[in-house]
mmCIF file of C-alpha atoms in Angstrom:
data_model
loop_
_atom_site.group_PDB
_atom_site.id
_atom_site.type_symbol
_atom_site.label_atom_id
_atom_site.label_comp_id
_atom_site.label_asym_id
_atom_site.label_seq_id
_atom_site.Cartn_x
_atom_site.Cartn_y
_atom_site.Cartn_z
ATOM 1 C CA MET A 23 0.017 0.003 0.031
ATOM 2 C CA THR A 24 1.415 3.362 -1.038
ATOM 3 C CA GLU A 25 2.137 5.725 1.873
ATOM 4 C CA PRO A 26 0.480 9.193 1.615
ATOM 5 C CA THR A 27 2.767 12.007 0.446
ATOM 6 C CA ARG A 28 3.927 14.189 3.339
ATOM 7 C CA GLY A 29 4.073 17.923 3.094
ATOM 8 C CA PHE A 30 1.560 20.547 2.159
ATOM 9 C CA ALA A 31 -1.818 18.838 2.159
ATOM 10 C CA PRO A 32 -4.435 21.280 3.468
ATOM 11 C CA THR A 33 -7.693 19.846 4.706
ATOM 12 C CA GLU A 34 -10.626 20.770 2.513
ATOM 13 C CA GLY A 35 -12.235 23.997 3.715
ATOM 14 C CA HIS A 36 -9.295 24.748 6.046
ATOM 15 C CA ILE A 37 -7.282 28.013 5.721
ATOM 16 C CA ASP A 38 -3.796 27.881 7.216
ATOM 17 C CA LEU A 39 -3.165 31.368 8.513
ATOM 18 C CA ARG A 40 0.467 30.569 9.209
ATOM 19 C CA THR A 41 1.210 30.037 5.467
ATOM 20 C CA ILE A 42 -0.565 33.319 4.584
ATOM 21 C CA SER A 43 1.635 35.100 7.117
ATOM 22 C CA LEU A 44 4.753 33.485 5.673
ATOM 23 C CA LEU A 45 3.700 34.592 2.199
ATOM 24 C CA ALA A 46 3.276 38.170 3.382
ATOM 25 C CA ASP A 47 6.683 38.047 5.072
ATOM 26 C CA ARG A 48 8.281 36.840 1.867
ATOM 27 C CA GLY A 49 6.642 39.689 -0.017
ATOM 28 C CA ALA A 50 8.009 42.220 2.416
ATOM 29 C CA SER A 51 11.530 40.992 1.659
ATOM 30 C CA LEU A 52 11.196 41.563 -2.100
ATOM 31 C CA SER A 53 14.052 43.684 -3.432
ATOM 32 C CA VAL A 54 13.062 47.159 -4.592
ATOM 33 C CA ASN A 55 15.090 46.476 -7.733
ATOM 34 C CA VAL A 56 12.537 43.827 -8.625
ATOM 35 C CA PHE A 57 9.369 45.589 -7.457
ATOM 36 C CA ASN A 58 9.084 48.528 -5.111
ATOM 37 C CA ILE A 59 6.118 47.796 -2.845
ATOM 38 C CA ASP A 60 6.726 51.096 -0.934
ATOM 39 C CA LYS A 61 6.707 53.373 -3.955
ATOM 40 C CA THR A 62 4.902 56.575 -3.063
ATOM 41 C CA ASP A 63 5.601 58.885 -6.033
ATOM 42 C CA TYR A 64 3.132 57.637 -8.589
ATOM 43 C CA HIS A 65 1.442 61.103 -8.705
ATOM 44 C CA LYS A 66 4.765 62.752 -9.715
ATOM 45 C CA PRO A 67 7.595 60.308 -10.498
ATOM 46 C CA GLU A 68 10.968 61.544 -11.622
ATOM 47 C CA LEU A 69 11.942 60.602 -15.117
ATOM 48 C CA PHE A 70 15.277 59.247 -13.914
ATOM 49 C CA LEU A 71 16.948 58.417 -10.633
ATOM 50 C CA GLY A 72 13.705 58.586 -8.627
ATOM 51 C CA GLN A 73 12.100 55.933 -6.444
ATOM 52 C CA PRO A 74 12.680 52.461 -7.862
ATOM 53 C CA GLY A 75 9.933 51.107 -10.075
ATOM 54 C CA GLY A 76 6.637 49.657 -9.001
ATOM 55 C CA LEU A 77 3.545 49.414 -11.193
ATOM 56 C CA LEU A 78 3.682 50.662 -14.775
ATOM 57 C CA ASP A 79 0.942 53.284 -14.473
ATOM 58 C CA THR A 80 -1.424 55.077 -16.882
ATOM 59 C CA ILE A 81 -3.682 56.439 -14.136
ATOM 60 C CA TYR A 82 -1.772 59.569 -13.266
ATOM 61 C CA ASN A 83 -0.454 60.351 -16.815
ATOM 62 C CA VAL A 84 2.199 62.772 -15.510
ATOM 63 C CA TYR A 85 4.057 63.152 -18.735
ATOM 64 C CA PRO A 86 1.320 62.972 -21.440
ATOM 65 C CA GLU A 87 3.495 64.107 -24.377
ATOM 66 C CA LEU A 88 6.058 61.376 -23.776
ATOM 67 C CA PHE A 89 3.291 58.791 -23.548
ATOM 68 C CA ARG A 90 1.701 60.113 -26.702
ATOM 69 C CA LEU A 91 4.984 59.741 -28.563
ATOM 70 C CA PHE A 92 5.330 56.172 -27.151
ATOM 71 C CA GLU A 93 1.857 55.322 -28.532
ATOM 72 C CA GLU A 94 2.618 56.992 -31.821
ATOM 73 C CA LEU A 95 5.842 54.965 -32.291
ATOM 74 C CA LYS A 96 3.913 51.805 -31.682
ATOM 75 C CA ALA A 97 1.390 52.766 -34.363
ATOM 76 C CA MET A 98 4.283 53.450 -36.792
ATOM 77 C CA ASP A 99 5.722 49.948 -36.534
ATOM 78 C CA TRP A 100 6.899 48.043 -39.588
ATOM 79 C CA LYS A 101 9.057 45.101 -40.533
ATOM 80 C CA HIS A 102 12.816 44.920 -41.150
ATOM 81 C CA ASN A 103 12.215 42.942 -44.343
ATOM 82 C CA GLU A 104 9.554 45.296 -45.685
ATOM 83 C CA PHE A 105 11.280 45.743 -49.043
ATOM 84 C CA ASP A 106 12.817 43.560 -51.808
ATOM 85 C CA TYR A 107 16.354 44.716 -52.538
ATOM 86 C CA ALA A 108 16.959 42.313 -55.454
ATOM 87 C CA LYS A 109 16.938 45.145 -57.987
ATOM 88 C CA CYS A 110 19.776 46.844 -56.104
ATOM 89 C CA MET A 111 22.117 43.934 -56.800
ATOM 90 C CA PRO A 112 22.734 44.810 -60.474
ATOM 91 C CA GLU A 113 22.884 48.464 -59.627
ATOM 92 C CA PHE A 114 25.674 47.976 -57.150
ATOM 93 C CA LYS A 115 27.560 46.078 -59.911
ATOM 94 C CA THR A 116 27.096 48.746 -62.557
ATOM 95 C CA CYS A 117 27.073 52.081 -60.660
ATOM 96 C CA SER A 118 30.192 54.204 -60.618
ATOM 97 C CA PRO A 119 32.932 53.391 -58.127
ATOM 98 C CA SER A 120 32.241 56.791 -56.473
ATOM 99 C CA ILE A 121 28.570 56.002 -55.839
ATOM 100 C CA TYR A 122 29.398 52.465 -54.661
ATOM 101 C CA ARG A 123 31.959 53.709 -52.098
ATOM 102 C CA MET A 124 29.688 56.473 -50.838
ATOM 103 C CA MET A 125 26.782 54.097 -50.370
ATOM 104 C CA ILE A 126 28.862 51.460 -48.637
ATOM 105 C CA ARG A 127 30.499 53.978 -46.287
ATOM 106 C CA THR A 128 27.162 55.541 -45.483
ATOM 107 C CA LEU A 129 25.528 52.150 -44.818
ATOM 108 C CA ALA A 130 28.469 51.340 -42.564
ATOM 109 C CA TRP A 131 27.795 54.333 -40.408
ATOM 110 C CA GLN A 132 24.045 53.933 -40.358
ATOM 111 C CA TRP A 133 24.203 50.267 -39.415
ATOM 112 C CA GLU A 134 26.745 50.931 -36.696
ATOM 113 C CA GLY A 135 24.926 54.033 -35.383
ATOM 114 C CA ASP A 136 21.587 52.312 -34.995
ATOM 115 C CA SER A 137 23.168 49.175 -33.486
ATOM 116 C CA ALA A 138 24.970 51.320 -30.885
ATOM 117 C CA ALA A 139 21.882 53.452 -30.154
ATOM 118 C CA GLY A 140 19.650 50.456 -29.517
ATOM 119 C CA ARG A 141 22.189 48.756 -27.287
ATOM 120 C CA GLY A 142 23.161 51.971 -25.452
ATOM 121 C CA ILE A 143 19.543 52.924 -24.567
ATOM 122 C CA ALA A 144 18.707 49.361 -23.480
ATOM 123 C CA ASP A 145 21.796 48.672 -21.408
ATOM 124 C CA ILE A 146 22.571 52.173 -20.029
ATOM 125 C CA LEU A 147 19.570 54.478 -20.071
ATOM 126 C CA ILE A 148 16.543 52.328 -19.319
ATOM 127 C CA PRO A 149 17.935 51.115 -15.962
ATOM 128 C CA LEU A 150 17.987 54.760 -14.923
ATOM 129 C CA CYS A 151 14.358 55.328 -15.847
ATOM 130 C CA THR A 152 11.957 55.612 -12.900
ATOM 131 C CA ALA A 153 8.819 56.967 -14.601
ATOM 132 C CA THR A 154 6.428 54.880 -16.687
ATOM 133 C CA GLU A 155 6.708 57.254 -19.618
ATOM 134 C CA THR A 156 10.477 57.031 -19.882
ATOM 135 C CA ARG A 157 10.661 53.328 -19.291
ATOM 136 C CA VAL A 158 8.085 52.372 -21.930
ATOM 137 C CA GLY A 159 9.021 55.244 -24.269
ATOM 138 C CA TYR A 160 12.723 54.433 -24.359
ATOM 139 C CA GLY A 161 11.863 50.696 -24.494
ATOM 140 C CA ARG A 162 9.861 51.295 -27.636
ATOM 141 C CA ILE A 163 12.658 53.450 -29.104
ATOM 142 C CA VAL A 164 15.123 50.588 -28.398
ATOM 143 C CA ASP A 165 12.896 48.221 -30.374
ATOM 144 C CA ASN A 166 12.712 50.780 -33.178
ATOM 145 C CA GLU A 167 16.477 51.356 -33.267
ATOM 146 C CA ASN A 168 16.959 47.558 -33.415
ATOM 147 C CA LEU A 169 14.484 47.520 -36.317
ATOM 148 C CA HIS A 170 16.563 50.145 -38.109
ATOM 149 C CA ALA A 171 19.749 48.203 -37.591
ATOM 150 C CA LEU A 172 18.165 45.009 -38.815
ATOM 151 C CA THR A 173 16.849 46.851 -41.866
ATOM 152 C CA TYR A 174 20.397 47.985 -42.807
ATOM 153 C CA SER A 175 21.474 44.339 -42.348
ATOM 154 C CA GLU A 176 18.665 43.308 -44.714
ATOM 155 C CA ILE A 177 19.792 45.912 -47.264
ATOM 156 C CA VAL A 178 23.253 44.281 -47.323
ATOM 157 C CA ARG A 179 21.829 40.766 -47.261
ATOM 158 C CA GLY A 180 19.460 41.427 -50.192
ATOM 159 C CA SER A 181 21.668 43.660 -52.311
ATOM 160 C CA PHE A 182 24.764 41.515 -52.706
ATOM 161 C CA GLU A 183 25.457 37.992 -53.922
ATOM 162 C CA ASN A 184 27.933 37.474 -51.090
ATOM 163 C CA PRO A 185 26.730 39.692 -48.189
ATOM 164 C CA ALA A 186 29.368 38.241 -45.818
ATOM 165 C CA VAL A 187 32.091 39.946 -47.845
ATOM 166 C CA ILE A 188 30.240 43.282 -47.673
ATOM 167 C CA HIS A 189 29.699 42.706 -43.961
ATOM 168 C CA ALA A 190 33.426 42.474 -43.505
ATOM 169 C CA GLU A 191 34.023 45.457 -45.732
ATOM 170 C CA ILE A 192 31.623 47.583 -43.653
ATOM 171 C CA GLN A 193 33.238 46.534 -40.411
ATOM 172 C CA ASN A 194 36.582 47.748 -41.795
ATOM 173 C CA VAL A 195 35.374 51.322 -42.354
ATOM 174 C CA ARG A 196 37.422 52.667 -39.436
ATOM 175 C CA GLU A 197 36.456 56.219 -40.149
ATOM 176 C CA SER A 198 32.887 55.218 -39.321
ATOM 177 C CA HIS A 199 34.032 54.160 -35.850
ATOM 178 C CA GLY A 200 35.748 57.497 -35.406
ATOM 179 C CA ARG A 201 32.567 59.264 -36.346
ATOM 180 C CA MET A 202 30.963 57.587 -33.351
ATOM 181 C CA ALA A 203 33.690 58.635 -30.930
ATOM 182 C CA VAL A 204 32.128 61.742 -29.325
ATOM 183 C CA VAL A 205 28.841 60.065 -28.538
ATOM 184 C CA GLY A 206 30.539 56.820 -27.727
ATOM 185 C CA GLU A 207 32.693 58.368 -25.003
ATOM 186 C CA ILE A 208 29.598 59.876 -23.354
ATOM 187 C CA PHE A 209 27.853 56.505 -23.592
ATOM 188 C CA HIS A 210 30.785 54.821 -21.886
ATOM 189 C CA GLU A 211 30.844 57.349 -19.027
ATOM 190 C CA ALA A 212 27.090 56.992 -18.626
ATOM 191 C CA ARG A 213 27.449 53.206 -18.579
ATOM 192 C CA LEU A 214 29.701 53.400 -15.506
ATOM 193 C CA ALA A 215 27.259 55.791 -13.798
ATOM 194 C CA SER A 216 24.374 53.538 -14.641
ATOM 195 C CA LEU A 217 26.113 50.526 -13.093
ATOM 196 C CA GLU A 218 26.909 52.562 -9.990
ATOM 197 C CA TRP A 219 23.272 53.599 -9.640
ATOM 198 C CA GLN A 220 22.065 50.015 -10.127
ATOM 199 C CA THR A 221 24.473 48.510 -7.615
ATOM 200 C CA THR A 222 24.381 51.170 -4.904
ATOM 201 C CA GLY A 223 21.105 53.050 -5.388
ATOM 202 C CA ILE A 224 23.012 56.183 -4.244
ATOM 203 C CA ARG A 225 22.241 59.304 -6.212
ATOM 204 C CA THR A 226 25.153 61.696 -6.719
ATOM 205 C CA LYS A 227 25.779 64.875 -8.643
ATOM 206 C CA GLN A 228 28.066 62.962 -10.992
ATOM 207 C CA ILE A 229 25.334 60.425 -11.829
ATOM 208 C CA GLU A 230 22.843 63.240 -12.434
ATOM 209 C CA GLN A 231 25.314 64.924 -14.795
ATOM 210 C CA ALA A 232 25.957 61.640 -16.591
ATOM 211 C CA VAL A 233 22.257 61.194 -17.193
ATOM 212 C CA LEU A 234 21.854 64.646 -18.696
ATOM 213 C CA LYS A 235 24.982 64.177 -20.855
ATOM 214 C CA LEU A 236 23.551 60.896 -22.128
ATOM 215 C CA ILE A 237 20.249 62.554 -23.047
ATOM 216 C CA ALA A 238 22.195 65.295 -24.861
ATOM 217 C CA ALA A 239 24.399 62.761 -26.674
ATOM 218 C CA MET A 240 21.397 60.777 -27.918
ATOM 219 C CA TYR A 241 19.844 63.965 -29.182
ATOM 220 C CA MET A 242 23.054 64.972 -30.959
ATOM 221 C CA LEU A 243 23.287 61.535 -32.582
ATOM 222 C CA GLU A 244 19.727 61.514 -33.887
ATOM 223 C CA ARG A 245 19.304 65.179 -34.776
ATOM 224 C CA ILE A 246 22.714 65.786 -36.344
ATOM 225 C CA GLN A 247 24.465 62.580 -37.328
ATOM 226 C CA PHE A 248 21.594 60.456 -38.506
ATOM 227 C CA MET A 249 20.161 63.430 -40.419
ATOM 228 C CA ALA A 250 23.547 64.021 -42.076
ATOM 229 C CA SER A 251 23.753 60.398 -43.231
ATOM 230 C CA PHE A 252 20.267 60.489 -44.730
ATOM 231 C CA ALA A 253 21.287 63.364 -47.014
ATOM 232 C CA VAL A 254 23.900 61.114 -48.657
ATOM 233 C CA THR A 255 21.487 58.192 -49.056
ATOM 234 C CA PHE A 256 18.753 60.307 -50.574
ATOM 235 C CA GLY A 257 21.201 62.291 -52.726
ATOM 236 C CA ILE A 258 22.241 58.959 -54.307
ATOM 237 C CA CYS A 259 18.603 57.842 -54.707
ATOM 238 C CA GLU A 260 17.839 61.143 -56.355
ATOM 239 C CA LEU A 261 19.948 59.836 -59.254
ATOM 240 C CA GLY A 262 17.321 57.070 -59.823
ATOM 241 C CA LEU A 263 19.441 54.448 -58.093
ATOM 242 C CA PHE A 264 18.713 52.030 -55.245
ATOM 243 C CA GLU A 265 14.965 52.838 -54.998
ATOM 244 C CA PRO A 266 14.137 50.103 -52.452
ATOM 245 C CA ILE A 267 17.010 51.265 -50.183
ATOM 246 C CA GLY A 268 15.682 54.807 -50.469
ATOM 247 C CA SER A 269 12.188 53.750 -49.451
ATOM 248 C CA ALA A 270 13.508 51.790 -46.446
ATOM 249 C CA VAL A 271 15.739 54.636 -45.245
ATOM 250 C CA GLN A 272 12.901 57.064 -45.801
ATOM 251 C CA ILE A 273 10.867 55.209 -43.146
ATOM 252 C CA ILE A 274 13.898 55.179 -40.805
ATOM 253 C CA ALA A 275 14.257 58.941 -41.290
ATOM 254 C CA ARG A 276 10.507 59.337 -40.503
ATOM 255 C CA ASP A 277 10.935 57.458 -37.199
ATOM 256 C CA GLU A 278 13.952 59.458 -36.214
ATOM 257 C CA TYR A 279 12.815 62.913 -37.245
ATOM 258 C CA SER A 280 9.103 62.767 -36.224
ATOM 259 C CA ASN A 281 9.359 60.694 -33.079
ATOM 260 C CA HIS A 282 12.801 60.041 -31.502
ATOM 261 C CA VAL A 283 13.850 63.681 -31.879
ATOM 262 C CA PRO A 284 10.742 65.206 -30.320
ATOM 263 C CA PHE A 285 10.924 62.561 -27.553
ATOM 264 C CA GLY A 286 14.440 63.682 -26.761
ATOM 265 C CA GLU A 287 13.384 67.329 -26.824
ATOM 266 C CA GLU A 288 10.465 66.674 -24.445
ATOM 267 C CA VAL A 289 12.695 64.760 -22.024
ATOM 268 C CA PHE A 290 15.234 67.604 -22.061
ATOM 269 C CA LYS A 291 12.525 70.167 -21.497
ATOM 270 C CA GLN A 292 11.054 68.227 -18.515
ATOM 271 C CA LEU A 293 14.556 67.876 -16.989
ATOM 272 C CA MET A 294 15.022 71.635 -17.313
ATOM 273 C CA ASN A 295 11.866 72.017 -15.232
ATOM 274 C CA THR A 296 13.625 70.387 -12.272
ATOM 275 C CA SER A 297 16.126 72.037 -9.971
ATOM 276 C CA TRP A 298 18.569 69.126 -10.215
ATOM 277 C CA GLY A 299 18.360 69.157 -14.010
ATOM 278 C CA ARG A 300 19.111 72.884 -14.265
ATOM 279 C CA GLU A 301 21.988 72.492 -11.796
ATOM 280 C CA ALA A 302 23.399 69.525 -13.726
ATOM 281 C CA TRP A 303 23.065 71.418 -16.989
ATOM 282 C CA THR A 304 24.941 74.415 -15.642
ATOM 283 C CA ALA A 305 27.737 72.068 -14.666
ATOM 284 C CA ILE A 306 27.963 70.168 -17.973
ATOM 285 C CA ARG A 307 27.130 73.003 -20.345
ATOM 286 C CA PRO A 308 30.810 73.729 -21.221
ATOM 287 C CA ILE A 309 31.290 69.987 -21.804
ATOM 288 C CA ILE A 310 28.328 69.837 -24.146
ATOM 289 C CA ILE A 311 29.522 72.894 -26.053
ATOM 290 C CA LYS A 312 32.878 71.168 -26.549
ATOM 291 C CA ALA A 313 31.192 67.925 -27.523
ATOM 292 C CA VAL A 314 28.922 69.579 -30.145
ATOM 293 C CA VAL A 315 31.849 71.474 -31.616
ATOM 294 C CA GLU A 316 33.960 68.285 -31.893
ATOM 295 C CA LEU A 317 31.027 66.281 -33.316
ATOM 296 C CA LEU A 318 30.343 68.897 -35.978
ATOM 297 C CA ARG A 319 34.022 69.033 -36.906
ATOM 298 C CA ASN A 320 34.110 65.276 -37.164
ATOM 299 C CA GLU A 321 31.053 65.448 -39.479
ATOM 300 C CA MET A 322 32.931 67.918 -41.676
ATOM 301 C CA HIS A 323 35.887 65.483 -41.795
ATOM 302 C CA TRP A 324 33.443 62.652 -42.674
ATOM 303 C CA VAL A 325 32.243 64.589 -45.725
ATOM 304 C CA ASP A 326 35.896 65.107 -46.728
ATOM 305 C CA TYR A 327 36.466 61.378 -46.266
ATOM 306 C CA LEU A 328 33.492 60.577 -48.531
ATOM 307 C CA HIS A 329 35.204 62.627 -51.301
ATOM 308 C CA SER A 330 38.785 61.639 -50.471
ATOM 309 C CA ASP A 331 39.160 59.276 -53.448
ATOM 310 C CA GLY A 332 38.013 61.958 -55.855
ATOM 311 C CA ASP A 333 34.485 60.671 -55.418
ATOM 312 C CA GLU A 334 31.567 62.992 -56.159
ATOM 313 C CA LEU A 335 27.798 62.940 -55.535
ATOM 314 C CA PRO A 336 26.405 64.480 -58.711
ATOM 315 C CA GLY A 337 24.288 67.583 -57.963
ATOM 316 C CA VAL A 338 25.385 67.714 -54.317
ATOM 317 C CA PRO A 339 28.665 69.532 -53.699
ATOM 318 C CA PRO A 340 30.535 68.626 -50.543
ATOM 319 C CA GLN A 341 29.821 72.074 -49.009
ATOM 320 C CA LYS A 342 26.074 71.484 -49.357
ATOM 321 C CA LEU A 343 26.393 68.306 -47.260
ATOM 322 C CA LYS A 344 28.376 70.253 -44.698
ATOM 323 C CA ASP A 345 25.827 73.045 -44.653
ATOM 324 C CA TRP A 346 23.052 70.449 -44.172
ATOM 325 C CA THR A 347 24.904 69.071 -41.158
ATOM 326 C CA LEU A 348 25.398 72.554 -39.722
ATOM 327 C CA PHE A 349 21.713 73.347 -40.382
ATOM 328 C CA ASN A 350 20.736 70.398 -38.150
ATOM 329 C CA GLY A 351 23.503 71.344 -35.662
ATOM 330 C CA ARG A 352 22.044 74.792 -35.377
ATOM 331 C CA HIS A 353 18.732 73.323 -34.299
ATOM 332 C CA VAL A 354 20.488 71.346 -31.532
ATOM 333 C CA CYS A 355 22.352 74.454 -30.422
ATOM 334 C CA ILE A 356 19.110 76.390 -30.188
ATOM 335 C CA VAL A 357 17.473 73.669 -28.039
ATOM 336 C CA PHE A 358 20.539 73.624 -25.806
ATOM 337 C CA ASP A 359 20.891 77.422 -25.857
ATOM 338 C CA ILE A 360 24.583 77.220 -26.886
ATOM 339 C CA LEU A 361 24.392 78.644 -30.407
ATOM 340 C CA ALA A 362 26.556 81.703 -29.865
ATOM 341 C CA GLU A 363 29.318 79.671 -28.171
ATOM 342 C CA VAL A 364 29.376 76.920 -30.808
ATOM 343 C CA GLU A 365 29.458 79.372 -33.680
ATOM 344 C CA ALA A 366 32.288 81.257 -32.027
ATOM 345 C CA GLU A 367 34.284 78.033 -31.568
ATOM 346 C CA LEU A 368 33.684 77.005 -35.160
ATOM 347 C CA GLY A 369 34.313 80.481 -36.484
ATOM 348 C CA LEU A 370 31.267 80.483 -38.700
ATOM 349 C CA THR A 371 27.536 81.205 -38.825
ATOM 350 C CA MET A 372 25.465 78.045 -39.046
ATOM 351 C CA PRO A 373 22.927 78.150 -41.890
ATOM 352 C CA ALA A 374 19.341 78.988 -40.924
ATOM 353 C CA ALA A 375 17.862 78.192 -44.332
ATOM 354 C CA LEU A 376 17.422 74.649 -45.606
ATOM 355 C CA PRO A 377 20.558 73.929 -47.732
ATOM 356 C CA LEU A 378 19.244 70.809 -49.552
ATOM 357 C CA ASN A 379 15.831 71.256 -51.091
ATOM 358 C CA TYR A 380 15.511 67.555 -52.031
ATOM 359 C CA MET A 381 15.371 66.682 -48.324
ATOM 360 C CA ARG A 382 11.901 68.138 -48.184
ATOM 361 C CA ASP A 383 10.642 65.384 -50.471
ATOM 362 C CA TRP A 384 12.416 62.557 -48.665
ATOM 363 C CA ILE A 385 11.602 63.610 -45.134
ATOM 364 C CA ASP A 386 7.930 64.165 -45.922
ATOM 365 C CA ILE A 387 6.963 60.696 -47.174
ATOM 366 C CA ASN A 388 3.707 61.723 -48.702
ATOM 367 C CA GLU A 389 5.443 64.172 -51.042
ATOM 368 C CA LYS A 390 7.361 61.233 -52.660
ATOM 369 C CA GLN A 391 4.681 59.321 -54.570
ATOM 370 C CA SER A 392 5.405 56.039 -56.274
ATOM 371 C CA SER A 393 3.453 53.536 -58.277
ATOM 372 C CA PRO A 394 2.654 50.361 -56.309
ATOM 373 C CA GLN A 395 3.651 48.457 -59.444
ATOM 374 C CA GLU A 396 7.078 50.083 -59.532
ATOM 375 C CA GLN A 397 8.194 49.450 -55.939
ATOM 376 C CA ASP A 398 6.963 48.322 -52.522
ATOM 377 C CA ASN A 399 4.812 51.170 -51.261
ATOM 378 C CA ASN A 400 5.450 52.657 -47.831
ATOM 379 C CA GLN A 401 2.523 55.092 -47.889
ATOM 380 C CA TYR A 402 0.217 52.818 -45.842
ATOM 381 C CA LEU A 403 2.146 53.639 -42.639
ATOM 382 C CA ASN A 404 0.086 55.381 -40.007
ATOM 383 C CA LYS A 405 2.285 58.374 -39.440
ATOM 384 C CA VAL A 406 4.474 60.542 -41.709
ATOM 385 C CA VAL A 407 7.210 63.086 -41.088
ATOM 386 C CA SER A 408 6.036 66.625 -41.652
ATOM 387 C CA THR A 409 8.391 69.357 -42.681
ATOM 388 C CA GLU A 410 5.737 72.005 -42.594
ATOM 389 C CA ASN A 411 7.766 73.871 -39.976
ATOM 390 C CA VAL A 412 10.793 74.077 -42.256
ATOM 391 C CA SER A 413 9.436 77.223 -43.861
ATOM 392 C CA LYS A 414 8.826 78.935 -40.512
ATOM 393 C CA GLU A 415 11.530 81.061 -38.905
ATOM 394 C CA VAL A 416 10.914 80.054 -35.316
ATOM 395 C CA VAL A 417 8.552 77.620 -33.705
ATOM 396 C CA VAL A 418 7.997 78.051 -29.999
ATOM 397 C CA VAL A 419 6.830 74.967 -28.074
ATOM 398 C CA GLU A 420 6.183 75.477 -24.410
ATOM 399 C CA GLY A 421 9.189 77.571 -23.664
ATOM 400 C CA LEU A 422 11.609 76.103 -26.269
ATOM 401 C CA SER A 423 12.409 77.898 -29.535
ATOM 402 C CA PHE A 424 13.129 75.623 -32.495
ATOM 403 C CA ASP A 425 14.600 77.391 -35.532
ATOM 404 C CA PHE A 426 14.008 75.444 -38.736
ATOM 405 C CA ASP A 427 14.753 78.101 -41.304
#
């Protein structure tokens, strides 16, 4: 005869109060890094470095613009293999060596930049987030940056007979790694601060400054460097080449310009509404000025590198690409209120007028119509980038002036 199993065998209808008490005691010992049962700031959580996380919450809706942008980016979702790049294969074989090198070098940067952005936000920034809006917002941006990186991978996979060879060629574009240096150094510093915050839970001035520098670096990457790279891609596509690549990168540009950039601006604005944010910004402002100046100079060197083999992008002189970069840099400087200092360091006036008219067509997707029979159509997407404000001198949004002209 089998002996009954010993252990937990409650009698039917009997409630063991001792086990309920033990369960409650175990709950009280739960680490705040897993779930903060004592969280009290749901009505006004800090975006970063606040009370450790508890419930993801939509009841209080403290930062509605950030949550709106999170929901918008979800609605804009698409697939990394959205387009068929087979027609690009013969074009890479027959295009001029100049166009080939420019496209490969640009893809190298874009693929690396989005890979680094997705990983950096996920590993470094999200652990610092203590508000629902930043945690879910940046989580969605991570997914989107990963989508972009995978799309560049698909472009290489679908456009070449031996993509592994091109993969190796792209990894050997050392100048692309140098282009990432300014943002990369800030990412590394922030990583150390993030690890300190995660392991000690002690908030310091240095960690606060590292958070703000990271937000600034992400904004510089997306508003200056990604925008600069898109001008080369679209300039090549303006020649009637690589149409599927242009369509894919057009959607990536939409995501960056219409969602990631305003998300970064809103986060920066909210941080400037806090006393610690203003104090941290005062401390790091000279560092950010230096970083923006170095980044812009590196971008000028990158344009020179693109043309270093005597290569040319027909219809787009090198100075126009530089002016486009400075045009975007001017916008960043206005948001950061450092325009005068940066222009003085660079010894020039950054252009206020749009230097590349064709960018209007590529950034506003609905202006670039295509026949569904000619190419995969990306017009079905829920949201598009609008450049309506490009023609306006100054747009004022809740205390921040954005100069697009």
